[in-house]
Amino acid sequence: METFNVFEKIFGLNFLSALISVILPLVFLIIYALIAILGELKISAWIQERLGPMRTGPYGILQPLAEVVKLIQKEDIVPAGANRLLFNLAPYVIFAGSFAGFAVIPFSAAFVPAEINIGLFYVFAVGAFAVIGIVMGGWASNNKYSLLGAMRSASQMISYEIPGALVILSAAVLANSLDMQKITTLQDGGFWNWFLFGGPGNWTKIWIIPFTLLLSLIYMIASLAETNRTPFDIPEGESELVAGYHTEYSGMKFAMFFFAEYSNMFIVAAILTVVFLGGWTSPFGTFMGGFWWGIFWFILKAMFIVFIQIWLRWTLPRVRVDQLMYLGWKVLLPFSLVCFIVISLYRIIY
Amino acid sequence: MIDYFKNVWTWFYTILLGMRITLKHLFAKKVTIQYPNERYPIPPIARNRLHLDPERCNGCMQCARICPVQCITVETIKVVPIDPEKPTMFDGSPRKIWVPRYDIDFAKCCFCGLCTTVCPTDAIKHTIDFEYSSYTREGLIYHFSNMTPEKIEEKKKLLAEWTIKEKALKAEKAKQDSNVSSNEVN
Ligand code: SF4
Ligand code: SF4
């Protein structure tokens, strides 16, 4: 199989190239998380017509650094009644789960950390690690708020995984592949080839465009619920559960939860980008295509999705638990099923 | 069934509406005033920290008496006729009372402004300064008197001298008076 990892091409398939392939996404993740935290602070402020942090560095751009330093300095407390092993393990499980997702994300035509042909499936599988970590953390904290948050989170993630998975399934049917790099290359050649607009094909694709639009919308909603973002942040609802499953965490371990949340945001944004927005392909066909532009487009598109996530967070209030379940099971699920059937039919006919 | 679709549509539509509103605010002019660098203009009649002009204060103690929380402490020394300085007030009239101590405890002051209303000479006034926090409670007690300890000592001595002198004078006068009266009798 042809490799898409530029480092494997340069250094050969050895430890060095593997190490670089691991380190690079980690560095990217840390930089991205700092930018996303700043974005969160600034966008929330701007939406409320405030200026946001302005003191640390010019226009407050060093604020996230200061916050990370603050978090690292904090005392690491383990509650007296906690299950030490699980309590200490939970942040690592969550972070590892979300970071493992980066392995198959095609950053560019020439760089996928690990090219496997069931990338989409893999992302979903490791994404489920987050649930384990959250339940572990919530249960081991020996705190009823943490436990409640963890239970809510588990129920929410499981119910939203299903419409999310159906969307991915539809996309896989449409693309005839689970390979993220292949799905991306299929959509090459301009934005009208994106799966958001029915994917590549002749004019017959027109009648599935509404369904693909709907699918991307469903995935957007489901991904918000999976990453525990507002309006689906009931697992950490401040006003009812203090902070939900990470109530008892402090210092570095809290920072891990924090990073994991932002990393999850990026993972779902990346999936959405790859599956519906054409990944690293340029929206203008061959214009502005190529390796570096590929990275640029990919990050731009993913960041735009992250921006929408932040934007939604500061627009919508939190939904109730019953509303959340209603939306997941009675709205998203039937809609995604209908879309799935329509797309399968389209695939059979054409 | 129709209701269901209507509901779903309303959800979707209202979320878009909300997002449009927040997007507008995202680009709206920000209202934050970056406080220590920029300030909101304070009206000149604002009642903030008090300031005393010791030249104007005649030591009448009306402010100390009216203060509802008794945070003004005034001590006075009488100006004696033998004072070589012949002190005057701001308007040129002779000063009758020295004010060696005039303290306001801003930890207690409630900024009611009563002291400024009763002051006959407008010596005590509000300023617009509100940034005078302190690390100790003592730091919030402001001493407004401009008299040095030496001067206060001197004035106290003068007063003591004068009291003795005055007594003597009075006694003399009384003596004279009694002499006069006895002379009259005789
Ligand atoms: S403002 Fe009111 S409380 Fe403050 S010193 Fe004057 S009279 Fe007393
Ligand atoms: S400040 Fe005014 S009211 Fe108070 S003692 Fe002086 S002159 Fe009298």
Coordinates of C-alpha atoms and ligand atoms in Angstrom, one line a residue, chain B residues 51-54 56-66 72 74 76 89 99 102 114-125, ligand 2:
Chain B
H51 CA -9.9 66.6 51.4
L52 CA -9.3 69.3 54.0
D53 CA -7.7 72.6 53.3
P54 CA -6.1 73.3 56.7
R56 CA -9.5 77.4 55.7
C57 CA -10.5 75.3 58.6
N58 CA -11.3 77.4 61.7
G59 CA -11.6 74.5 64.0
C60 CA -15.3 74.9 64.7
M61 CA -15.7 71.1 65.0
Q62 CA -19.1 71.2 63.4
C63 CA -18.0 68.4 61.0
A64 CA -16.9 66.2 63.8
R65 CA -20.2 66.7 65.6
I66 CA -22.4 66.0 62.6
I72 CA -13.5 62.9 62.2
V74 CA -10.4 67.4 65.7
T76 CA -7.9 72.5 68.8
M89 CA -7.4 82.9 58.0
V99 CA -6.1 72.9 64.5
Y102 CA -7.5 66.8 62.1
L114 CA -22.8 65.9 55.9
C115 CA -19.4 67.3 57.0
T116 CA -19.1 69.2 53.8
T117 CA -22.6 70.7 54.1
V118 CA -22.1 72.0 57.6
C119 CA -18.6 73.4 57.2
P120 CA -18.9 77.2 57.4
T121 CA -15.7 77.9 55.5
D122 CA -15.9 75.1 52.9
A123 CA -12.6 73.8 54.2
I124 CA -13.6 70.1 53.9
K125 CA -14.6 68.9 50.4
Ligands
SF4_2 S1 -13.6 71.4 58.4 FE1 -15.1 73.0 58.5 S2 -16.7 72.2 59.9 FE2 -14.8 71.0 60.2 S3 -13.7 72.0 61.9 FE3 -12.9 72.9 60.0 S4 -14.1 74.7 59.6 FE4 -15.2 73.5 61.1

